[in-house]
Amino acid sequence: MLPMQITPIAYINSPYKQKFAIPRQPNLVREARGEIIFTKDFADPNCLRGIEQFSHLWLIFVFHETADKGWSPTVQPPRLGGRESIGVFATRSTFRPNPIGLSVVENLGWEQKGSSLILKVGGLDLLDGTPLIDIKPYVPYADLIANAKAGFAELAPGSDYELIFSNKAEQDLGELGTQYPDLKAFITSVLKQDPRPAWRKKDNDEKRYGMSLYDLNIKWRIEQKSILVLSICKESS
Ligand code: SAM
C-alpha cells in the first residue's frame, strides 16, 4: 500500500514546552489548558459550527517530537516499572508504526482573533507545537463504556506525595501567579503525577528536578514523603 499524505489542520499552543512532566494521558491535569490554532486553510468558523454542543472532543494528532525515533513490536510501559514487555498495540506508547495520538479534552469554546481561528481546550497531554490532523466530538453513548476493562492500566496513575511549596516558591507564586491561570493548582496537579522516569521513582532521591510550564522553570525535589517545590522563575531569569 502506498504511503498516505495527511495535512495538519491545526497546531497546539500548550503550556507543556518539553516532554518531561507532561501527564501520561489527558484529563489527569485538568488545569492544563491550551489553544488549537487552525492553519490558514482550515481557519473557517463554518468548520466549528455546532461544536459548542459537545463538552469534550477527541483530538487526533501526530507525535511529532518522537516521530523519527522508530518503533518496536513491544514496549515497556512506565506503569509496569519499565520492566515488562507489552505489544505496542496493547499500549498508548508514542513510539508506533504510525506516530498518531488520540486524546479526549474539554471543549472550552472558540474565538476568532483577526484572521486566526482558535479553539480552547482543557486537560491536555500534548506538547507545544503538536500538529493536529483531526477533531471529533466525544459522544458518550458510543465512547463511554461503563464495564470496560483496562488490565494493567485500570487505575489512573499518580503518587501519594504531599506537595509543599517552599517560602521562596510561595513568594514566586505571589509575584507570578496572577499572570498564569490557576498556577499553583496546575503545578500541584502536574507534580502529583510524579513525572520522574520509572527507574528513578524512589523516596531517597536527592536529585533536583526542573520542569517547564508556559515560560516558567519550576525547580523541585523529593523530600521524605513529599515533593518540595523550590522555586518558580521565568525561563530567561
Ligand atoms: N493520549 C495520547 C494517546 O493515548 O495517544 C497520548 C498518550 S502518550 C503516552 C502521552 C505522552 O506523549 C505525554 O506524556 C508526552 O510525553 C508525549 N507527547 C505529547 N505530545 C507529544 C508530541 N507531540 N510528540 C511526542 N510526544 C508527545
PDB file of C-alpha atoms and ligand atoms in Angstrom:
ATOM      1  CA  MET A   1       0.000   0.000   0.000  1.00  0.00           C
ATOM      2  CA  LEU A   2       1.248   3.481  -0.845  1.00  0.00           C
ATOM      3  CA  PRO A   3       2.056   5.890   1.974  1.00  0.00           C
ATOM      4  CA  MET A   4      -0.784   8.331   2.633  1.00  0.00           C
ATOM      5  CA  GLN A   5      -0.368  12.042   2.797  1.00  0.00           C
ATOM      6  CA  ILE A   6      -2.061  13.770   5.731  1.00  0.00           C
ATOM      7  CA  THR A   7      -2.202  17.533   6.181  1.00  0.00           C
ATOM      8  CA  PRO A   8      -2.308  19.086   9.657  1.00  0.00           C
ATOM      9  CA  ILE A   9      -5.447  21.152  10.258  1.00  0.00           C
ATOM     10  CA  ALA A  10      -4.057  22.981  13.287  1.00  0.00           C
ATOM     11  CA  TYR A  11      -1.209  23.207  15.804  1.00  0.00           C
ATOM     12  CA  ILE A  12      -1.449  23.163  19.584  1.00  0.00           C
ATOM     13  CA  ASN A  13      -0.382  26.021  21.746  1.00  0.00           C
ATOM     14  CA  SER A  14       0.272  24.136  25.003  1.00  0.00           C
ATOM     15  CA  PRO A  15       1.780  25.104  28.383  1.00  0.00           C
ATOM     16  CA  TYR A  16       3.945  21.953  28.105  1.00  0.00           C
ATOM     17  CA  LYS A  17       7.134  23.117  26.379  1.00  0.00           C
ATOM     18  CA  GLN A  18       9.083  19.873  26.852  1.00  0.00           C
ATOM     19  CA  LYS A  19       8.089  16.211  27.127  1.00  0.00           C
ATOM     20  CA  PHE A  20       9.283  15.834  30.722  1.00  0.00           C
ATOM     21  CA  ALA A  21       6.347  16.198  33.165  1.00  0.00           C
ATOM     22  CA  ILE A  22       3.560  16.006  30.578  1.00  0.00           C
ATOM     23  CA  PRO A  23       0.923  13.706  32.102  1.00  0.00           C
ATOM     24  CA  ARG A  24       0.608  10.249  30.551  1.00  0.00           C
ATOM     25  CA  GLN A  25      -2.988  10.792  29.457  1.00  0.00           C
ATOM     26  CA  PRO A  26      -5.440  13.687  29.087  1.00  0.00           C
ATOM     27  CA  ASN A  27      -7.598  14.915  31.988  1.00  0.00           C
ATOM     28  CA  LEU A  28      -5.127  13.802  34.670  1.00  0.00           C
ATOM     29  CA  VAL A  29      -4.261  17.514  34.945  1.00  0.00           C
ATOM     30  CA  ARG A  30      -7.483  19.433  34.351  1.00  0.00           C
ATOM     31  CA  GLU A  31      -5.698  22.810  34.673  1.00  0.00           C
ATOM     32  CA  ALA A  32      -3.599  22.159  31.535  1.00  0.00           C
ATOM     33  CA  ARG A  33      -5.329  24.499  29.107  1.00  0.00           C
ATOM     34  CA  GLY A  34      -4.223  25.167  25.574  1.00  0.00           C
ATOM     35  CA  GLU A  35      -5.294  26.579  22.270  1.00  0.00           C
ATOM     36  CA  ILE A  36      -5.783  24.892  18.926  1.00  0.00           C
ATOM     37  CA  ILE A  37      -4.684  27.334  16.251  1.00  0.00           C
ATOM     38  CA  PHE A  38      -6.100  26.357  12.863  1.00  0.00           C
ATOM     39  CA  THR A  39      -3.922  26.655   9.777  1.00  0.00           C
ATOM     40  CA  LYS A  40      -4.951  29.181   7.117  1.00  0.00           C
ATOM     41  CA  ASP A  41      -6.804  26.585   5.020  1.00  0.00           C
ATOM     42  CA  PHE A  42      -8.955  25.478   7.974  1.00  0.00           C
ATOM     43  CA  ALA A  43      -9.448  28.809   9.806  1.00  0.00           C
ATOM     44  CA  ASP A  44     -13.087  28.800   8.767  1.00  0.00           C
ATOM     45  CA  PRO A  45     -15.666  29.121  11.596  1.00  0.00           C
ATOM     46  CA  ASN A  46     -18.061  27.026   9.483  1.00  0.00           C
ATOM     47  CA  CYS A  47     -15.877  24.028  10.340  1.00  0.00           C
ATOM     48  CA  LEU A  48     -16.777  24.530  14.039  1.00  0.00           C
ATOM     49  CA  ARG A  49     -20.490  25.194  13.650  1.00  0.00           C
ATOM     50  CA  GLY A  50     -22.341  23.198  16.380  1.00  0.00           C
ATOM     51  CA  ILE A  51     -19.193  22.198  18.259  1.00  0.00           C
ATOM     52  CA  GLU A  52     -20.395  24.116  21.356  1.00  0.00           C
ATOM     53  CA  GLN A  53     -22.942  21.305  21.867  1.00  0.00           C
ATOM     54  CA  PHE A  54     -20.137  18.950  22.878  1.00  0.00           C
ATOM     55  CA  SER A  55     -18.411  19.269  26.246  1.00  0.00           C
ATOM     56  CA  HIS A  56     -15.491  17.091  25.154  1.00  0.00           C
ATOM     57  CA  LEU A  57     -13.601  16.490  21.931  1.00  0.00           C
ATOM     58  CA  TRP A  58     -11.278  13.838  20.554  1.00  0.00           C
ATOM     59  CA  LEU A  59      -8.035  15.223  19.223  1.00  0.00           C
ATOM     60  CA  ILE A  60      -6.137  13.131  16.699  1.00  0.00           C
ATOM     61  CA  PHE A  61      -2.565  14.265  16.366  1.00  0.00           C
ATOM     62  CA  VAL A  62       0.992  13.396  15.386  1.00  0.00           C
ATOM     63  CA  PHE A  63       3.674  12.628  17.994  1.00  0.00           C
ATOM     64  CA  HIS A  64       5.911  14.996  16.063  1.00  0.00           C
ATOM     65  CA  GLU A  65       8.730  15.130  18.623  1.00  0.00           C
ATOM     66  CA  THR A  66       9.371  11.371  18.524  1.00  0.00           C
ATOM     67  CA  ALA A  67       8.086  10.566  15.007  1.00  0.00           C
ATOM     68  CA  ASP A  68      11.597   9.921  13.656  1.00  0.00           C
ATOM     69  CA  LYS A  69      12.601   7.640  16.554  1.00  0.00           C
ATOM     70  CA  GLY A  70      11.037   4.486  15.088  1.00  0.00           C
ATOM     71  CA  TRP A  71       9.070   1.819  16.911  1.00  0.00           C
ATOM     72  CA  SER A  72       9.346  -1.685  18.200  1.00  0.00           C
ATOM     73  CA  PRO A  73       6.743  -4.507  18.396  1.00  0.00           C
ATOM     74  CA  THR A  74       6.999  -4.440  22.185  1.00  0.00           C
ATOM     75  CA  VAL A  75       7.070  -1.596  24.680  1.00  0.00           C
ATOM     76  CA  GLN A  76       7.948  -1.417  28.389  1.00  0.00           C
ATOM     77  CA  PRO A  77       5.158   0.741  29.840  1.00  0.00           C
ATOM     78  CA  PRO A  78       6.318   3.063  32.670  1.00  0.00           C
ATOM     79  CA  ARG A  79       3.403   1.964  34.761  1.00  0.00           C
ATOM     80  CA  LEU A  80       4.813  -1.581  34.833  1.00  0.00           C
ATOM     81  CA  GLY A  81       8.033  -0.090  36.134  1.00  0.00           C
ATOM     82  CA  GLY A  82       9.586  -0.176  32.650  1.00  0.00           C
ATOM     83  CA  ARG A  83      10.491  -3.859  33.185  1.00  0.00           C
ATOM     84  CA  GLU A  84       7.713  -5.813  31.442  1.00  0.00           C
ATOM     85  CA  SER A  85       7.234  -6.015  27.664  1.00  0.00           C
ATOM     86  CA  ILE A  86       3.796  -5.463  26.178  1.00  0.00           C
ATOM     87  CA  GLY A  87       2.762  -5.395  22.498  1.00  0.00           C
ATOM     88  CA  VAL A  88       2.790  -1.912  21.002  1.00  0.00           C
ATOM     89  CA  PHE A  89      -0.905  -2.165  20.103  1.00  0.00           C
ATOM     90  CA  ALA A  90      -1.719  -3.005  23.734  1.00  0.00           C
ATOM     91  CA  THR A  91      -0.209   0.317  24.834  1.00  0.00           C
ATOM     92  CA  ARG A  92      -0.600   4.015  24.147  1.00  0.00           C
ATOM     93  CA  SER A  93       3.118   4.491  23.636  1.00  0.00           C
ATOM     94  CA  THR A  94       4.293   7.392  21.490  1.00  0.00           C
ATOM     95  CA  PHE A  95       6.586   5.010  19.527  1.00  0.00           C
ATOM     96  CA  ARG A  96       4.238   3.432  16.984  1.00  0.00           C
ATOM     97  CA  PRO A  97       4.356   2.357  13.315  1.00  0.00           C
ATOM     98  CA  ASN A  98       2.335   5.479  12.524  1.00  0.00           C
ATOM     99  CA  PRO A  99       3.019   8.098  15.211  1.00  0.00           C
ATOM    100  CA  ILE A 100      -0.640   9.010  15.758  1.00  0.00           C
ATOM    101  CA  GLY A 101      -2.032  10.008  19.158  1.00  0.00           C
ATOM    102  CA  LEU A 102      -5.568  10.248  20.469  1.00  0.00           C
ATOM    103  CA  SER A 103      -6.690  12.389  23.420  1.00  0.00           C
ATOM    104  CA  VAL A 104     -10.074  13.425  24.749  1.00  0.00           C
ATOM    105  CA  VAL A 105     -10.090  17.018  26.036  1.00  0.00           C
ATOM    106  CA  GLU A 106     -12.552  19.523  27.453  1.00  0.00           C
ATOM    107  CA  ASN A 107     -14.102  21.943  24.952  1.00  0.00           C
ATOM    108  CA  LEU A 108     -13.659  25.477  26.351  1.00  0.00           C
ATOM    109  CA  GLY A 109     -15.120  27.325  23.352  1.00  0.00           C
ATOM    110  CA  TRP A 110     -13.674  29.055  20.319  1.00  0.00           C
ATOM    111  CA  GLU A 111     -12.939  32.580  19.176  1.00  0.00           C
ATOM    112  CA  GLN A 112     -11.682  34.496  16.179  1.00  0.00           C
ATOM    113  CA  LYS A 113      -8.784  36.904  16.584  1.00  0.00           C
ATOM    114  CA  GLY A 114      -8.272  38.762  13.319  1.00  0.00           C
ATOM    115  CA  SER A 115      -7.816  36.045  10.722  1.00  0.00           C
ATOM    116  CA  SER A 116      -6.959  33.401  13.354  1.00  0.00           C
ATOM    117  CA  LEU A 117      -9.432  30.756  14.465  1.00  0.00           C
ATOM    118  CA  ILE A 118      -8.727  29.441  17.959  1.00  0.00           C
ATOM    119  CA  LEU A 119     -10.387  26.563  19.822  1.00  0.00           C
ATOM    120  CA  LYS A 120      -9.669  26.446  23.559  1.00  0.00           C
ATOM    121  CA  VAL A 121      -9.289  23.088  25.280  1.00  0.00           C
ATOM    122  CA  GLY A 122      -8.569  21.780  28.788  1.00  0.00           C
ATOM    123  CA  GLY A 123      -6.973  18.680  30.302  1.00  0.00           C
ATOM    124  CA  LEU A 124      -4.278  18.445  27.612  1.00  0.00           C
ATOM    125  CA  ASP A 125      -1.454  15.898  27.481  1.00  0.00           C
ATOM    126  CA  LEU A 126       0.183  17.376  24.378  1.00  0.00           C
ATOM    127  CA  LEU A 127       3.491  19.065  23.763  1.00  0.00           C
ATOM    128  CA  ASP A 128       3.524  22.633  22.471  1.00  0.00           C
ATOM    129  CA  GLY A 129       3.517  22.703  18.659  1.00  0.00           C
ATOM    130  CA  THR A 130       1.854  19.279  18.221  1.00  0.00           C
ATOM    131  CA  PRO A 131       0.234  19.026  14.769  1.00  0.00           C
ATOM    132  CA  LEU A 132      -3.444  18.075  14.829  1.00  0.00           C
ATOM    133  CA  ILE A 133      -4.847  16.022  11.987  1.00  0.00           C
ATOM    134  CA  ASP A 134      -8.489  15.841  13.104  1.00  0.00           C
ATOM    135  CA  ILE A 135     -11.028  16.798  15.786  1.00  0.00           C
ATOM    136  CA  LYS A 136     -14.197  14.834  16.520  1.00  0.00           C
ATOM    137  CA  PRO A 137     -16.868  15.231  19.201  1.00  0.00           C
ATOM    138  CA  TYR A 138     -16.796  12.870  22.170  1.00  0.00           C
ATOM    139  CA  VAL A 139     -20.138  11.061  22.097  1.00  0.00           C
ATOM    140  CA  PRO A 140     -20.911   9.345  25.424  1.00  0.00           C
ATOM    141  CA  TYR A 141     -23.462   6.840  24.067  1.00  0.00           C
ATOM    142  CA  ALA A 142     -20.722   5.337  21.902  1.00  0.00           C
ATOM    143  CA  ASP A 143     -17.472   6.322  23.640  1.00  0.00           C
ATOM    144  CA  LEU A 144     -18.362   5.790  27.323  1.00  0.00           C
ATOM    145  CA  ILE A 145     -18.207   2.076  28.067  1.00  0.00           C
ATOM    146  CA  ALA A 146     -19.274   1.542  31.670  1.00  0.00           C
ATOM    147  CA  ASN A 147     -17.989  -2.043  32.025  1.00  0.00           C
ATOM    148  CA  ALA A 148     -14.744  -1.552  30.060  1.00  0.00           C
ATOM    149  CA  LYS A 149     -11.658  -3.335  31.406  1.00  0.00           C
ATOM    150  CA  ALA A 150      -8.165  -1.873  31.222  1.00  0.00           C
ATOM    151  CA  GLY A 151      -5.814  -4.565  32.561  1.00  0.00           C
ATOM    152  CA  PHE A 152      -2.528  -3.053  33.728  1.00  0.00           C
ATOM    153  CA  ALA A 153      -3.902   0.471  33.142  1.00  0.00           C
ATOM    154  CA  GLU A 154      -7.072   0.061  35.219  1.00  0.00           C
ATOM    155  CA  LEU A 155      -6.317   2.852  37.689  1.00  0.00           C
ATOM    156  CA  ALA A 156      -5.225   6.429  36.966  1.00  0.00           C
ATOM    157  CA  PRO A 157      -1.515   6.931  37.648  1.00  0.00           C
ATOM    158  CA  GLY A 158      -0.342   9.359  40.323  1.00  0.00           C
ATOM    159  CA  SER A 159       1.526   9.440  43.599  1.00  0.00           C
ATOM    160  CA  ASP A 160       0.774   9.743  47.319  1.00  0.00           C
ATOM    161  CA  TYR A 161       3.329  12.508  47.721  1.00  0.00           C
ATOM    162  CA  GLU A 162       2.220  15.623  49.548  1.00  0.00           C
ATOM    163  CA  LEU A 163       3.026  18.850  47.693  1.00  0.00           C
ATOM    164  CA  ILE A 164       4.892  21.504  49.673  1.00  0.00           C
ATOM    165  CA  PHE A 165       5.810  24.939  48.349  1.00  0.00           C
ATOM    166  CA  SER A 166       8.948  26.446  49.920  1.00  0.00           C
ATOM    167  CA  ASN A 167       8.863  30.063  51.142  1.00  0.00           C
ATOM    168  CA  LYS A 168      10.748  31.066  48.000  1.00  0.00           C
ATOM    169  CA  ALA A 169       8.217  29.236  45.770  1.00  0.00           C
ATOM    170  CA  GLU A 170       5.299  30.894  47.615  1.00  0.00           C
ATOM    171  CA  GLN A 171       6.961  34.278  47.100  1.00  0.00           C
ATOM    172  CA  ASP A 172       7.461  33.490  43.376  1.00  0.00           C
ATOM    173  CA  LEU A 173       3.799  32.494  43.119  1.00  0.00           C
ATOM    174  CA  GLY A 174       2.796  35.781  44.733  1.00  0.00           C
ATOM    175  CA  GLU A 175       4.711  37.654  42.043  1.00  0.00           C
ATOM    176  CA  LEU A 176       3.801  35.470  39.037  1.00  0.00           C
ATOM    177  CA  GLY A 177       0.510  33.837  40.000  1.00  0.00           C
ATOM    178  CA  THR A 178      -1.802  36.473  38.548  1.00  0.00           C
ATOM    179  CA  GLN A 179      -0.187  36.204  35.086  1.00  0.00           C
ATOM    180  CA  TYR A 180      -0.920  32.472  34.772  1.00  0.00           C
ATOM    181  CA  PRO A 181      -4.345  30.909  35.410  1.00  0.00           C
ATOM    182  CA  ASP A 182      -4.516  28.544  38.439  1.00  0.00           C
ATOM    183  CA  LEU A 183      -0.723  28.340  38.525  1.00  0.00           C
ATOM    184  CA  LYS A 184      -0.394  26.766  41.979  1.00  0.00           C
ATOM    185  CA  ALA A 185      -3.115  24.192  41.256  1.00  0.00           C
ATOM    186  CA  PHE A 186      -1.548  23.466  37.861  1.00  0.00           C
ATOM    187  CA  ILE A 187       1.941  22.864  39.308  1.00  0.00           C
ATOM    188  CA  THR A 188       0.424  20.742  42.104  1.00  0.00           C
ATOM    189  CA  SER A 189      -1.546  18.544  39.688  1.00  0.00           C
ATOM    190  CA  VAL A 190       1.463  18.041  37.393  1.00  0.00           C
ATOM    191  CA  LEU A 191       3.806  17.118  40.254  1.00  0.00           C
ATOM    192  CA  LYS A 192       1.192  14.858  41.900  1.00  0.00           C
ATOM    193  CA  GLN A 193       1.713  12.657  38.822  1.00  0.00           C
ATOM    194  CA  ASP A 194       5.367  12.206  39.921  1.00  0.00           C
ATOM    195  CA  PRO A 195       6.904  12.863  36.490  1.00  0.00           C
ATOM    196  CA  ARG A 196      10.190  11.108  37.268  1.00  0.00           C
ATOM    197  CA  PRO A 197      11.142   8.210  34.998  1.00  0.00           C
ATOM    198  CA  ALA A 198      10.055   4.814  36.390  1.00  0.00           C
ATOM    199  CA  TRP A 199      13.621   3.798  37.314  1.00  0.00           C
ATOM    200  CA  ARG A 200      14.106   6.918  39.479  1.00  0.00           C
ATOM    201  CA  LYS A 201      10.893   6.587  41.472  1.00  0.00           C
ATOM    202  CA  LYS A 202      12.232   6.073  44.984  1.00  0.00           C
ATOM    203  CA  ASP A 203      11.824   8.066  48.176  1.00  0.00           C
ATOM    204  CA  ASN A 204      15.565   8.557  48.752  1.00  0.00           C
ATOM    205  CA  ASP A 205      16.187  10.641  45.648  1.00  0.00           C
ATOM    206  CA  GLU A 206      18.434  13.654  46.115  1.00  0.00           C
ATOM    207  CA  LYS A 207      18.276  14.905  42.541  1.00  0.00           C
ATOM    208  CA  ARG A 208      16.963  18.410  41.898  1.00  0.00           C
ATOM    209  CA  TYR A 209      14.493  18.402  39.031  1.00  0.00           C
ATOM    210  CA  GLY A 210      13.399  21.199  36.713  1.00  0.00           C
ATOM    211  CA  MET A 211      10.327  21.320  34.512  1.00  0.00           C
ATOM    212  CA  SER A 212       8.927  23.864  32.081  1.00  0.00           C
ATOM    213  CA  LEU A 213       5.331  25.084  32.144  1.00  0.00           C
ATOM    214  CA  TYR A 214       4.467  28.085  29.947  1.00  0.00           C
ATOM    215  CA  ASP A 215       7.689  30.161  30.008  1.00  0.00           C
ATOM    216  CA  LEU A 216       8.379  29.190  33.615  1.00  0.00           C
ATOM    217  CA  ASN A 217      11.057  26.932  35.023  1.00  0.00           C
ATOM    218  CA  ILE A 218       9.939  25.108  38.155  1.00  0.00           C
ATOM    219  CA  LYS A 219      12.567  23.518  40.392  1.00  0.00           C
ATOM    220  CA  TRP A 220      11.623  20.736  42.796  1.00  0.00           C
ATOM    221  CA  ARG A 221      12.895  17.721  44.646  1.00  0.00           C
ATOM    222  CA  ILE A 222      11.688  14.787  46.710  1.00  0.00           C
ATOM    223  CA  GLU A 223      11.861  15.292  50.462  1.00  0.00           C
ATOM    224  CA  GLN A 224      10.878  12.261  52.523  1.00  0.00           C
ATOM    225  CA  LYS A 225       7.238  11.553  51.630  1.00  0.00           C
ATOM    226  CA  SER A 226       6.644  14.836  49.845  1.00  0.00           C
ATOM    227  CA  ILE A 227       7.545  16.848  46.775  1.00  0.00           C
ATOM    228  CA  LEU A 228       9.074  20.188  47.669  1.00  0.00           C
ATOM    229  CA  VAL A 229       8.734  22.978  45.112  1.00  0.00           C
ATOM    230  CA  LEU A 230      11.883  25.085  45.446  1.00  0.00           C
ATOM    231  CA  SER A 231      11.364  27.963  43.011  1.00  0.00           C
ATOM    232  CA  ILE A 232       9.321  29.183  40.059  1.00  0.00           C
ATOM    233  CA  CYS A 233      11.156  31.524  37.687  1.00  0.00           C
ATOM    234  CA  LYS A 234      10.790  32.877  34.172  1.00  0.00           C
ATOM    235  CA  GLU A 235      12.935  30.715  31.844  1.00  0.00           C
ATOM    236  CA  SER A 236      15.159  33.658  30.943  1.00  0.00           C
ATOM    237  CA  SER A 237      15.882  34.833  34.507  1.00  0.00           C
TER     238      SER A 237
HETATM  239  N1  SAM B   1      -3.428  10.386  24.922  1.00  0.00           N
HETATM  240  C1  SAM B   1      -2.494  10.122  23.840  1.00  0.00           C
HETATM  241  C2  SAM B   1      -2.701   8.731  23.282  1.00  0.00           C
HETATM  242  O1  SAM B   1      -3.117   7.857  24.030  1.00  0.00           O
HETATM  243  O2  SAM B   1      -2.445   8.535  22.096  1.00  0.00           O
HETATM  244  C3  SAM B   1      -1.069  10.316  24.276  1.00  0.00           C
HETATM  245  C4  SAM B   1      -0.547   9.287  25.228  1.00  0.00           C
HETATM  246  S1  SAM B   1       1.190   9.364  25.346  1.00  0.00           S
HETATM  247  C5  SAM B   1       1.548   8.034  26.444  1.00  0.00           C
HETATM  248  C6  SAM B   1       1.374  10.798  26.338  1.00  0.00           C
HETATM  249  C7  SAM B   1       2.770  11.286  26.288  1.00  0.00           C
HETATM  250  O3  SAM B   1       3.067  11.680  24.963  1.00  0.00           O
HETATM  251  C8  SAM B   1       2.987  12.535  27.105  1.00  0.00           C
HETATM  252  O4  SAM B   1       3.308  12.191  28.424  1.00  0.00           O
HETATM  253  C9  SAM B   1       4.170  13.199  26.392  1.00  0.00           C
HETATM  254  O5  SAM B   1       5.399  12.798  26.958  1.00  0.00           O
HETATM  255  C10 SAM B   1       4.107  12.625  24.982  1.00  0.00           C
HETATM  256  N2  SAM B   1       3.791  13.622  23.957  1.00  0.00           N
HETATM  257  C11 SAM B   1       2.808  14.549  23.980  1.00  0.00           C
HETATM  258  N3  SAM B   1       2.819  15.256  22.830  1.00  0.00           N
HETATM  259  C12 SAM B   1       3.826  14.744  22.078  1.00  0.00           C
HETATM  260  C13 SAM B   1       4.341  15.037  20.787  1.00  0.00           C
HETATM  261  N4  SAM B   1       3.818  15.991  20.033  1.00  0.00           N
HETATM  262  N5  SAM B   1       5.399  14.318  20.330  1.00  0.00           N
HETATM  263  C14 SAM B   1       5.935  13.332  21.077  1.00  0.00           C
HETATM  264  N6  SAM B   1       5.492  13.007  22.314  1.00  0.00           N
HETATM  265  C15 SAM B   1       4.456  13.703  22.806  1.00  0.00           C
END
